[in-house]
Amino acid sequence: MEHCDGEIPAKRPKLSDGGEGGSEDCLSALPEDLLIQIILKLRDVAVAAQTILLSSRWRRLWRLLPRLSFPSPSDPQRIRLVLESHDAPALRYLKVSVLDGTPDSLAPWLPIAARRLSGSLCLINSVIQKGSEDTAGERGAFELPCFENTTKIWLDLGPLGVSMPSSGVFTKLTHLCLVRVHLHGPCRLGEAVSSPRCPYLRRLTVHSAWGVGNFTIHSESLKQLKLTNLHGLQQLTVIAPALILLNVNCFAKRSSNNQPVANISAPHLEFLDWRDVYDPRFTKFGNIENLKWLHASSFLVYGQYAKRINSYCVRLLQFFEIIQSLRLKLVYLRDIANKQYLMEDITQLPDITRMALTIISKGHSFGSSMFHVLRMCTGVRKLLLTLDATSHPEAQTACPSGCVCNQPSNWITDELALNHLREIEIHSLRGTEHEAALVKRLFDWATVLKKMTVTFHSTVATSTVKKFCRIIRSFSRPGIRVKWPRFA
């Protein structure tokens, strides 16, 4: 059949029928490396293996994939067969998702993966019926093989127990993340991750772990250590001369009344996130003169029985004399009637240049608590203020008439010399009258202010945003650059 211009259309190449004598299609004519990249986009080994139906050339391509993914539910025997027939020069990534995993479902393939893998391992065990954590681990435990050539390991095991390998060296491991793990002996976690067996470990994260009563790590290479919800932890020892970032939130939720003990030796530490129990008699930080950034535990503004919890924050703030940045969270209860005002317990803050202050107000006035904090850090140069960022507006019920939240009211009239404050950011504004009054006070106090940035909660109406921005314009000064939503 001719085209209207008289030309005869070129004959389309036939797709191969998969036989040896079939003509090659255009896709199969592409370079092998490009075909492998196409198959990788499938992100499922089972689907990738079905490409053998396309032509004879595709029959071995899926075996050359440097990345293998097994979505849930994964058949352990199939995983074993795939790993045994894998012909790629290197296996750079292995992700396995199992459903209600057991030691028997991991035993067929984990040792093979440990020998073959030279990149990252991600193992996720999902649970259909969630039980209490007290009964977790009843499905048994497996011993993690030593992945000598693996660089990154992520384990999310749920109720499945695991024991660290009693021998071997993770010679190339740089990142280890353990989530929802029930650790069994005889090898302790600290022993397995210390320098003799993990000589190049740089990042270690342990979140929601059981069976770690004593965690001791000696690492020459570790740069970042994050420990959260280590249930039952009683003693923490960190000796890490290269450590830069430490995040600890383990002791506060303990069920035991015994005082936990922590000893931290990290002379190059710059970032400390310690939202946890702190008592200088039992928590020793050693020499951390290079510390630049501190994140303290939350402080309850009103309460009846909160003094002990607040004392952790107060003592930590008193320990440090000079740091660059401080992150602090002030929390209001919804009902503060007949509750004690506790801000006066904060009598000292470090000498700082940057303050990140989060206030969970539950609809209450918070000018007095913020004023109390700012008058103790008059050298601050940048203030980042975040207001109830995660709360829904419906939860922001106005406090009842005569509420004590506006007391003491000295923030409304007293002067405050923030003579170094040049930049302010305020996020998740609701556009209330109280917020407008507070912003005006900030303009009054910050005599050298050069820049202010304001953002609003995503559910605040456009009309409210415009009205609030007009109010800000009314008391702003020449020379101050104010940034707000474009439509305002």
Short mmCIF file of C-alpha atoms in Angstrom, two decimals:
data_model
loop_
_atom_site.label_atom_id
_atom_site.label_comp_id
_atom_site.label_asym_id
_atom_site.label_seq_id
_atom_site.Cartn_x
_atom_site.Cartn_y
_atom_site.Cartn_z
CA MET A 1 0.00 0.00 0.00
CA GLU A 2 1.38 3.40 -1.02
CA HIS A 3 1.27 6.63 0.94
CA CYS A 4 -0.45 9.63 -0.60
CA ASP A 5 2.94 11.00 -1.64
CA GLY A 6 3.75 7.85 -3.52
CA GLU A 7 6.37 6.54 -1.09
CA ILE A 8 6.32 2.97 0.12
CA PRO A 9 6.54 2.73 3.92
CA ALA A 10 9.54 0.95 5.36
CA LYS A 11 8.89 -2.60 6.47
CA ARG A 12 8.66 -2.93 10.26
CA PRO A 13 11.07 -5.39 11.86
CA LYS A 14 9.40 -8.48 13.23
CA LEU A 15 9.43 -9.20 16.93
CA SER A 16 11.28 -12.38 17.74
CA ASP A 17 9.15 -15.36 18.55
CA GLY A 18 11.73 -16.51 21.09
CA GLY A 19 13.17 -19.21 18.77
CA GLU A 20 16.72 -19.36 17.56
CA GLY A 21 15.71 -18.65 14.00
CA GLY A 22 13.47 -15.66 14.70
CA SER A 23 14.58 -12.21 13.58
CA GLU A 24 15.77 -9.84 16.34
CA ASP A 25 13.53 -6.96 17.34
CA CYS A 26 14.88 -3.41 17.70
CA LEU A 27 14.79 -3.55 21.50
CA SER A 28 16.97 -6.63 21.64
CA ALA A 29 19.47 -4.95 19.35
CA LEU A 30 20.34 -2.45 22.09
CA PRO A 31 23.61 -2.82 23.99
CA GLU A 32 23.55 -5.31 26.84
CA ASP A 33 24.28 -2.68 29.50
CA LEU A 34 21.25 -0.66 28.38
CA LEU A 35 19.00 -3.71 28.40
CA ILE A 36 20.05 -4.46 31.97
CA GLN A 37 19.13 -0.91 32.96
CA ILE A 38 15.69 -1.42 31.40
CA ILE A 39 15.12 -4.64 33.34
CA LEU A 40 16.23 -2.94 36.57
CA LYS A 41 13.26 -0.58 36.24
CA LEU A 42 10.95 -3.55 36.87
CA ARG A 43 12.16 -3.74 40.50
CA ASP A 44 10.99 -7.33 40.87
CA VAL A 45 13.16 -10.38 40.18
CA ALA A 46 10.14 -12.54 39.27
CA VAL A 47 8.96 -10.04 36.67
CA ALA A 48 12.50 -9.53 35.39
CA ALA A 49 12.88 -13.29 34.86
CA GLN A 50 9.82 -13.29 32.58
CA THR A 51 11.74 -11.23 30.03
CA ILE A 52 13.27 -14.52 28.82
CA LEU A 53 10.08 -14.85 26.75
CA LEU A 54 11.05 -11.88 24.58
CA SER A 55 13.93 -13.53 22.73
CA SER A 56 16.85 -15.87 23.19
CA ARG A 57 19.14 -12.95 23.93
CA TRP A 58 17.10 -12.02 27.02
CA ARG A 59 17.40 -15.48 28.61
CA ARG A 60 20.50 -14.68 30.65
CA LEU A 61 20.11 -10.93 31.11
CA TRP A 62 18.11 -11.09 34.36
CA ARG A 63 20.96 -13.14 35.88
CA LEU A 64 23.33 -10.23 35.27
CA LEU A 65 21.33 -7.71 37.25
CA PRO A 66 23.50 -5.91 39.84
CA ARG A 67 20.38 -5.14 41.92
CA LEU A 68 17.82 -7.73 43.03
CA SER A 69 14.47 -7.00 44.68
CA PHE A 70 12.05 -9.56 46.08
CA PRO A 71 8.71 -7.93 47.02
CA SER A 72 6.56 -9.40 49.78
CA PRO A 73 5.65 -12.20 50.10
CA SER A 74 8.93 -13.75 48.96
CA ASP A 75 9.48 -17.48 48.54
CA PRO A 76 12.73 -18.36 50.38
CA GLN A 77 13.52 -21.22 48.00
CA ARG A 78 13.08 -18.96 44.98
CA ILE A 79 15.41 -16.42 46.55
CA ARG A 80 17.98 -19.18 47.05
CA LEU A 81 17.69 -20.38 43.45
CA VAL A 82 18.04 -16.85 42.09
CA LEU A 83 21.14 -16.13 44.17
CA GLU A 84 22.73 -19.44 43.19
CA SER A 85 22.19 -18.77 39.47
CA HIS A 86 23.20 -15.12 39.65
CA ASP A 87 26.05 -14.47 37.17
CA ALA A 88 26.69 -10.73 37.55
CA PRO A 89 30.28 -9.75 38.37
CA ALA A 90 28.98 -8.07 41.53
CA LEU A 91 25.71 -7.94 43.44
CA ARG A 92 25.40 -4.32 44.53
CA TYR A 93 21.94 -4.30 46.11
CA LEU A 94 19.62 -6.90 47.59
CA LYS A 95 16.17 -6.10 48.97
CA VAL A 96 13.98 -8.83 50.43
CA SER A 97 10.51 -8.29 51.91
CA VAL A 98 9.01 -11.22 53.81
CA LEU A 99 5.64 -11.70 55.45
CA ASP A 100 5.54 -13.19 58.95
CA GLY A 101 9.12 -14.34 58.54
CA THR A 102 10.65 -17.20 60.53
CA PRO A 103 14.24 -18.39 60.94
CA ASP A 104 13.44 -21.20 58.46
CA SER A 105 12.40 -18.66 55.82
CA LEU A 106 15.77 -16.90 56.03
CA ALA A 107 18.13 -19.86 56.43
CA PRO A 108 18.04 -21.02 52.75
CA TRP A 109 19.36 -17.79 51.27
CA LEU A 110 21.03 -15.53 53.86
CA PRO A 111 24.39 -17.37 53.87
CA ILE A 112 24.51 -17.22 50.06
CA ALA A 113 23.75 -13.49 50.15
CA ALA A 114 26.51 -12.97 52.68
CA ARG A 115 29.02 -14.51 50.28
CA ARG A 116 27.80 -12.76 47.12
CA LEU A 117 26.72 -9.30 48.23
CA SER A 118 29.19 -6.44 47.84
CA GLY A 119 26.75 -3.55 48.20
CA SER A 120 23.60 -2.96 50.28
CA LEU A 121 21.22 -5.36 52.03
CA CYS A 122 17.66 -4.39 52.97
CA LEU A 123 15.59 -7.02 54.81
CA ILE A 124 12.07 -6.13 55.94
CA ASN A 125 9.81 -8.50 57.86
CA SER A 126 6.17 -7.43 57.84
CA VAL A 127 3.65 -8.82 60.30
CA ILE A 128 0.00 -9.54 59.55
CA GLN A 129 -1.21 -9.75 63.16
CA LYS A 130 0.60 -7.48 65.54
CA GLY A 131 0.95 -8.72 69.10
CA SER A 132 2.36 -7.15 72.20
CA GLU A 133 6.08 -6.61 72.40
CA ASP A 134 6.21 -8.89 75.47
CA THR A 135 5.33 -11.89 73.29
CA ALA A 136 7.56 -10.80 70.42
CA GLY A 137 10.45 -13.08 69.59
CA GLU A 138 8.40 -16.25 70.05
CA ARG A 139 8.92 -17.07 66.39
CA GLY A 140 12.53 -17.88 67.14
CA ALA A 141 15.82 -16.25 66.30
CA PHE A 142 18.36 -16.58 63.54
CA GLU A 143 22.06 -15.81 63.50
CA LEU A 144 23.03 -13.05 61.10
CA PRO A 145 25.88 -14.25 58.88
CA CYS A 146 28.98 -12.09 58.64
CA PHE A 147 28.62 -10.00 55.49
CA GLU A 148 32.31 -9.46 54.85
CA ASN A 149 31.97 -7.42 51.64
CA THR A 150 28.65 -5.67 52.24
CA THR A 151 28.77 -1.88 52.66
CA LYS A 152 25.28 -1.15 54.04
CA ILE A 153 22.80 -3.26 56.02
CA TRP A 154 19.20 -2.35 56.91
CA LEU A 155 17.25 -4.84 59.02
CA ASP A 156 13.61 -4.30 60.03
CA LEU A 157 12.68 -7.59 61.68
CA GLY A 158 9.52 -7.05 63.70
CA PRO A 159 8.97 -9.91 66.17
CA LEU A 160 11.74 -12.01 64.66
CA GLY A 161 14.76 -12.47 66.92
CA VAL A 162 18.35 -12.13 65.71
CA SER A 163 21.78 -12.83 67.14
CA MET A 164 24.91 -11.11 65.89
CA PRO A 165 27.58 -13.37 64.37
CA SER A 166 30.02 -14.63 66.96
CA SER A 167 32.95 -14.49 64.54
CA GLY A 168 34.06 -12.79 61.35
CA VAL A 169 34.83 -9.22 60.35
CA PHE A 170 32.53 -6.85 58.43
CA THR A 171 35.50 -5.56 56.47
CA LYS A 172 33.61 -3.07 54.28
CA LEU A 173 30.52 -2.20 56.32
CA THR A 174 30.00 1.58 56.62
CA HIS A 175 26.27 1.86 57.45
CA LEU A 176 24.21 -0.33 59.77
CA CYS A 177 20.54 0.30 60.62
CA LEU A 178 18.61 -2.01 62.96
CA VAL A 179 14.86 -1.38 63.33
CA ARG A 180 12.45 -3.41 65.49
CA VAL A 181 15.03 -5.99 66.49
CA HIS A 182 14.97 -8.50 69.34
CA LEU A 183 18.61 -9.24 70.05
CA HIS A 184 19.76 -12.57 71.40
CA GLY A 185 23.16 -13.71 72.65
CA PRO A 186 25.80 -14.84 73.05
CA CYS A 187 27.49 -12.05 71.05
CA ARG A 188 26.55 -8.58 72.25
CA LEU A 189 25.66 -5.86 69.78
CA GLY A 190 28.41 -3.54 71.01
CA GLU A 191 31.04 -6.21 70.47
CA ALA A 192 29.88 -6.85 66.92
CA VAL A 193 29.89 -3.18 65.86
CA SER A 194 33.12 -2.04 67.52
CA SER A 195 36.28 -1.42 65.49
CA PRO A 196 37.86 -4.90 65.70
CA ARG A 197 34.92 -6.35 63.75
CA CYS A 198 33.56 -3.25 61.97
CA PRO A 199 36.74 -1.29 61.17
CA TYR A 200 35.07 1.13 58.72
CA LEU A 201 31.63 1.64 60.28
CA ARG A 202 30.62 5.30 59.95
CA ARG A 203 26.87 5.34 60.69
CA LEU A 204 25.00 3.22 63.21
CA THR A 205 21.26 3.51 63.88
CA VAL A 206 19.35 1.33 66.34
CA HIS A 207 15.63 2.04 66.72
CA SER A 208 13.15 0.02 68.79
CA ALA A 209 15.38 -2.74 70.09
CA TRP A 210 14.97 -5.28 72.86
CA GLY A 211 17.63 -7.31 74.61
CA VAL A 212 20.21 -4.53 74.93
CA GLY A 213 20.71 -4.03 78.65
CA ASN A 214 24.31 -2.91 78.22
CA PHE A 215 25.57 -1.24 75.05
CA THR A 216 29.29 -0.55 74.84
CA ILE A 217 30.92 0.51 71.59
CA HIS A 218 34.58 1.30 70.92
CA SER A 219 34.89 2.64 67.39
CA GLU A 220 37.69 4.59 65.74
CA SER A 221 35.70 5.20 62.54
CA LEU A 222 32.13 5.98 63.73
CA LYS A 223 30.82 9.41 62.66
CA GLN A 224 27.09 9.18 63.47
CA LEU A 225 25.34 7.22 66.22
CA LYS A 226 21.55 7.24 66.69
CA LEU A 227 19.98 5.22 69.51
CA THR A 228 16.22 5.47 70.11
CA ASN A 229 13.88 3.25 72.12
CA LEU A 230 16.39 0.68 73.31
CA HIS A 231 14.04 -0.99 75.77
CA GLY A 232 15.69 -2.08 78.99
CA LEU A 233 18.96 -0.25 78.36
CA GLN A 234 20.69 0.42 81.68
CA GLN A 235 24.26 1.25 80.71
CA LEU A 236 25.58 3.10 77.67
CA THR A 237 29.28 3.51 76.93
CA VAL A 238 30.46 5.24 73.77
CA ILE A 239 34.16 5.64 73.02
CA ALA A 240 34.35 7.15 69.55
CA PRO A 241 37.09 9.71 68.88
CA ALA A 242 35.78 10.49 65.37
CA LEU A 243 32.10 10.80 66.34
CA ILE A 244 30.44 14.00 65.08
CA LEU A 245 26.71 13.36 65.69
CA LEU A 246 25.08 11.60 68.66
CA ASN A 247 21.33 11.10 69.04
CA VAL A 248 20.09 9.35 72.20
CA ASN A 249 16.50 8.78 73.32
CA CYS A 250 16.54 5.48 75.17
CA PHE A 251 16.25 5.83 78.93
CA ALA A 252 13.17 8.03 79.34
CA LYS A 253 10.68 5.21 78.60
CA ARG A 254 12.35 2.58 80.74
CA SER A 255 10.17 0.53 83.09
CA SER A 256 12.90 0.03 85.71
CA ASN A 257 13.42 2.51 88.54
CA ASN A 258 17.18 1.96 88.43
CA GLN A 259 19.16 5.03 87.42
CA PRO A 260 20.72 4.46 83.98
CA VAL A 261 24.41 5.18 83.49
CA ALA A 262 25.96 6.77 80.41
CA ASN A 263 29.60 7.52 79.63
CA ILE A 264 30.34 9.37 76.41
CA SER A 265 33.87 9.97 75.15
CA ALA A 266 33.70 11.82 71.83
CA PRO A 267 36.16 14.73 71.68
CA HIS A 268 35.12 15.75 68.13
CA LEU A 269 31.37 15.71 68.80
CA GLU A 270 29.59 18.66 67.15
CA PHE A 271 25.89 17.69 67.19
CA LEU A 272 24.23 16.33 70.34
CA ASP A 273 20.55 15.33 70.34
CA TRP A 274 19.93 14.21 73.94
CA ARG A 275 16.16 14.06 74.48
CA ASP A 276 16.54 11.72 77.39
CA VAL A 277 17.18 11.34 81.08
CA TYR A 278 20.08 13.51 82.19
CA ASP A 279 21.65 13.53 85.63
CA PRO A 280 25.27 14.74 85.81
CA ARG A 281 25.94 12.19 88.56
CA PHE A 282 25.26 9.30 86.19
CA THR A 283 25.72 10.79 82.71
CA LYS A 284 29.28 11.79 81.80
CA PHE A 285 30.04 13.51 78.52
CA GLY A 286 33.78 13.82 78.95
CA ASN A 287 35.59 16.29 76.73
CA ILE A 288 33.15 17.66 74.11
CA GLU A 289 34.50 21.18 73.75
CA ASN A 290 33.81 21.17 69.99
CA LEU A 291 30.04 20.90 70.46
CA LYS A 292 28.16 23.31 68.18
CA TRP A 293 24.54 22.12 68.24
CA LEU A 294 22.38 20.89 71.14
CA HIS A 295 18.85 19.46 71.06
CA ALA A 296 17.44 19.15 74.57
CA SER A 297 14.40 17.21 75.75
CA SER A 298 10.97 18.85 75.81
CA PHE A 299 9.99 21.18 78.65
CA LEU A 300 6.45 21.18 80.05
CA VAL A 301 5.34 24.79 80.65
CA TYR A 302 2.55 23.92 83.12
CA GLY A 303 2.17 20.80 85.20
CA GLN A 304 1.65 19.22 88.59
CA TYR A 305 4.11 16.37 88.54
CA ALA A 306 6.43 17.46 85.73
CA LYS A 307 9.33 18.85 87.73
CA ARG A 308 11.30 15.61 87.63
CA ILE A 309 10.88 15.23 83.86
CA ASN A 310 11.66 18.91 83.28
CA SER A 311 14.79 18.60 85.41
CA TYR A 312 16.46 16.55 82.67
CA CYS A 313 16.17 19.48 80.28
CA VAL A 314 17.14 22.09 82.90
CA ARG A 315 20.28 20.24 83.99
CA LEU A 316 21.41 19.69 80.43
CA LEU A 317 21.00 23.37 79.60
CA GLN A 318 23.03 24.28 82.67
CA PHE A 319 25.86 21.91 81.74
CA PHE A 320 26.88 23.80 78.60
CA GLU A 321 28.18 27.35 78.79
CA ILE A 322 28.78 28.20 75.12
CA ILE A 323 27.39 26.55 71.98
CA GLN A 324 26.37 27.90 68.59
CA SER A 325 22.85 26.47 68.21
CA LEU A 326 20.17 25.32 70.63
CA ARG A 327 16.95 23.48 69.78
CA LEU A 328 14.29 23.56 72.49
CA LYS A 329 10.62 22.53 72.62
CA LEU A 330 8.07 24.05 75.01
CA VAL A 331 4.89 22.00 75.49
CA TYR A 332 1.55 23.14 76.92
CA LEU A 333 -1.10 20.83 78.31
CA ARG A 334 -4.58 21.39 76.97
CA ASP A 335 -5.96 21.84 80.50
CA ILE A 336 -3.66 24.03 82.60
CA ALA A 337 -6.21 25.09 85.20
CA ASN A 338 -4.79 24.64 88.71
CA LYS A 339 -1.44 23.67 87.19
CA GLN A 340 1.86 25.21 88.27
CA TYR A 341 3.75 27.54 85.95
CA LEU A 342 7.17 25.91 85.56
CA MET A 343 9.15 28.24 83.30
CA GLU A 344 10.87 29.83 86.30
CA ASP A 345 12.78 26.56 86.74
CA ILE A 346 14.83 27.47 83.66
CA THR A 347 17.36 29.88 85.14
CA GLN A 348 20.22 29.53 82.69
CA LEU A 349 20.79 28.94 78.99
CA PRO A 350 24.05 28.48 77.13
CA ASP A 351 25.55 31.47 75.34
CA ILE A 352 24.17 30.85 71.84
CA THR A 353 23.97 32.58 68.46
CA ARG A 354 21.13 30.51 66.97
CA MET A 355 17.90 29.39 68.64
CA ALA A 356 15.38 26.92 67.19
CA LEU A 357 12.31 27.11 69.42
CA THR A 358 9.27 24.88 68.91
CA ILE A 359 6.11 25.69 70.88
CA ILE A 360 3.22 23.24 71.19
CA SER A 361 0.66 25.64 72.63
CA LYS A 362 -2.62 23.66 72.30
CA GLY A 363 -4.35 26.98 71.61
CA HIS A 364 -2.91 28.81 74.64
CA SER A 365 -1.09 32.12 74.72
CA PHE A 366 2.65 31.45 74.73
CA GLY A 367 4.12 34.97 74.86
CA SER A 368 5.19 34.64 78.49
CA SER A 369 7.12 31.39 78.00
CA MET A 370 8.86 32.64 74.87
CA PHE A 371 9.78 35.92 76.58
CA HIS A 372 11.27 33.96 79.48
CA VAL A 373 13.53 32.02 77.10
CA LEU A 374 14.60 34.98 74.96
CA ARG A 375 15.62 37.17 77.87
CA MET A 376 18.28 34.59 78.76
CA CYS A 377 19.86 34.51 75.29
CA THR A 378 20.14 38.16 74.29
CA GLY A 379 23.17 37.39 72.10
CA VAL A 380 21.15 35.29 69.66
CA ARG A 381 21.55 36.28 66.00
CA LYS A 382 18.99 34.02 64.36
CA LEU A 383 15.66 32.82 65.77
CA LEU A 384 13.70 29.95 64.22
CA LEU A 385 10.22 29.71 65.75
CA THR A 386 7.90 26.81 64.87
CA LEU A 387 4.32 26.76 66.18
CA ASP A 388 2.30 23.55 66.49
CA ALA A 389 3.49 22.39 63.10
CA THR A 390 1.75 19.00 63.20
CA SER A 391 -1.54 19.96 64.86
CA HIS A 392 -4.77 20.25 62.90
CA PRO A 393 -6.61 23.58 63.23
CA GLU A 394 -9.64 21.81 64.68
CA ALA A 395 -7.45 20.76 67.59
CA GLN A 396 -6.50 24.39 68.22
CA THR A 397 -9.44 25.16 70.45
CA ALA A 398 -9.24 28.57 72.08
CA CYS A 399 -8.43 28.52 75.77
CA PRO A 400 -11.35 29.41 78.07
CA SER A 401 -11.98 32.94 79.28
CA GLY A 402 -9.80 33.80 82.24
CA CYS A 403 -7.19 31.18 81.39
CA VAL A 404 -3.89 31.71 83.18
CA CYS A 405 -1.80 31.12 80.04
CA ASN A 406 -1.20 34.85 79.53
CA GLN A 407 0.40 35.15 82.96
CA PRO A 408 2.84 36.54 83.72
CA SER A 409 2.01 39.29 81.24
CA ASN A 410 5.32 41.14 81.44
CA TRP A 411 6.12 40.18 77.85
CA ILE A 412 3.48 42.69 76.71
CA THR A 413 5.07 45.71 78.39
CA ASP A 414 8.68 44.91 79.34
CA GLU A 415 11.55 45.91 77.13
CA LEU A 416 14.04 43.33 75.87
CA ALA A 417 17.28 44.22 74.10
CA LEU A 418 17.93 41.65 71.39
CA ASN A 419 20.64 43.81 69.90
CA HIS A 420 22.24 41.00 67.87
CA LEU A 421 19.11 39.41 66.39
CA ARG A 422 19.28 39.94 62.62
CA GLU A 423 17.09 37.16 61.23
CA ILE A 424 13.77 35.61 62.35
CA GLU A 425 11.84 32.74 60.82
CA ILE A 426 8.32 31.91 62.04
CA HIS A 427 6.64 28.79 60.69
CA SER A 428 3.10 27.37 60.88
CA LEU A 429 1.39 30.58 61.93
CA ARG A 430 -2.38 30.43 62.44
CA GLY A 431 -3.00 34.15 62.02
CA THR A 432 -4.35 34.74 65.54
CA GLU A 433 -4.41 38.04 67.40
CA HIS A 434 -1.99 36.66 69.96
CA GLU A 435 0.51 35.74 67.24
CA ALA A 436 0.21 39.23 65.74
CA ALA A 437 0.93 40.81 69.14
CA LEU A 438 3.92 38.55 69.58
CA VAL A 439 5.36 39.38 66.15
CA LYS A 440 5.01 43.07 66.95
CA ARG A 441 6.98 42.56 70.17
CA LEU A 442 9.71 40.79 68.22
CA PHE A 443 10.01 43.80 65.93
CA ASP A 444 10.31 46.01 69.03
CA TRP A 445 12.96 43.88 70.70
CA ALA A 446 15.11 43.14 67.63
CA THR A 447 16.55 46.60 66.98
CA VAL A 448 18.99 45.43 64.26
CA LEU A 449 16.61 43.02 62.51
CA LYS A 450 17.30 42.68 58.77
CA LYS A 451 15.15 39.76 57.64
CA MET A 452 11.92 38.09 58.73
CA THR A 453 10.35 35.06 57.05
CA VAL A 454 6.82 33.92 57.90
CA THR A 455 4.91 30.85 56.75
CA PHE A 456 1.44 29.66 57.65
CA HIS A 457 -0.10 26.31 58.41
CA SER A 458 -1.30 24.69 55.19
CA THR A 459 -4.96 24.82 56.25
CA VAL A 460 -5.08 28.53 57.11
CA ALA A 461 -7.45 30.41 54.79
CA THR A 462 -5.97 32.76 52.20
CA SER A 463 -8.01 35.68 53.54
CA THR A 464 -6.52 35.15 57.00
CA VAL A 465 -3.00 35.06 55.58
CA LYS A 466 -3.53 38.34 53.71
CA LYS A 467 -5.00 40.04 56.75
CA PHE A 468 -2.11 38.92 58.95
CA CYS A 469 0.48 40.11 56.45
CA ARG A 470 -1.17 43.54 56.32
CA ILE A 471 -0.81 43.71 60.10
CA ILE A 472 2.89 42.88 59.84
CA ARG A 473 3.39 45.61 57.24
CA SER A 474 1.85 48.14 59.63
CA PHE A 475 4.60 47.82 62.22
CA SER A 476 7.57 46.73 60.11
CA ARG A 477 10.46 49.17 59.69
CA PRO A 478 12.38 50.35 56.63
CA GLY A 479 15.42 48.20 56.00
CA ILE A 480 13.74 44.98 57.13
CA ARG A 481 13.12 42.45 54.40
CA VAL A 482 9.93 40.51 55.13
CA LYS A 483 9.21 37.31 53.18
CA TRP A 484 5.75 35.76 53.16
CA PRO A 485 3.57 33.73 50.77
CA ARG A 486 3.49 35.27 47.28
CA PHE A 487 -0.27 35.67 47.21
CA ALA A 488 -0.14 37.79 50.38
#
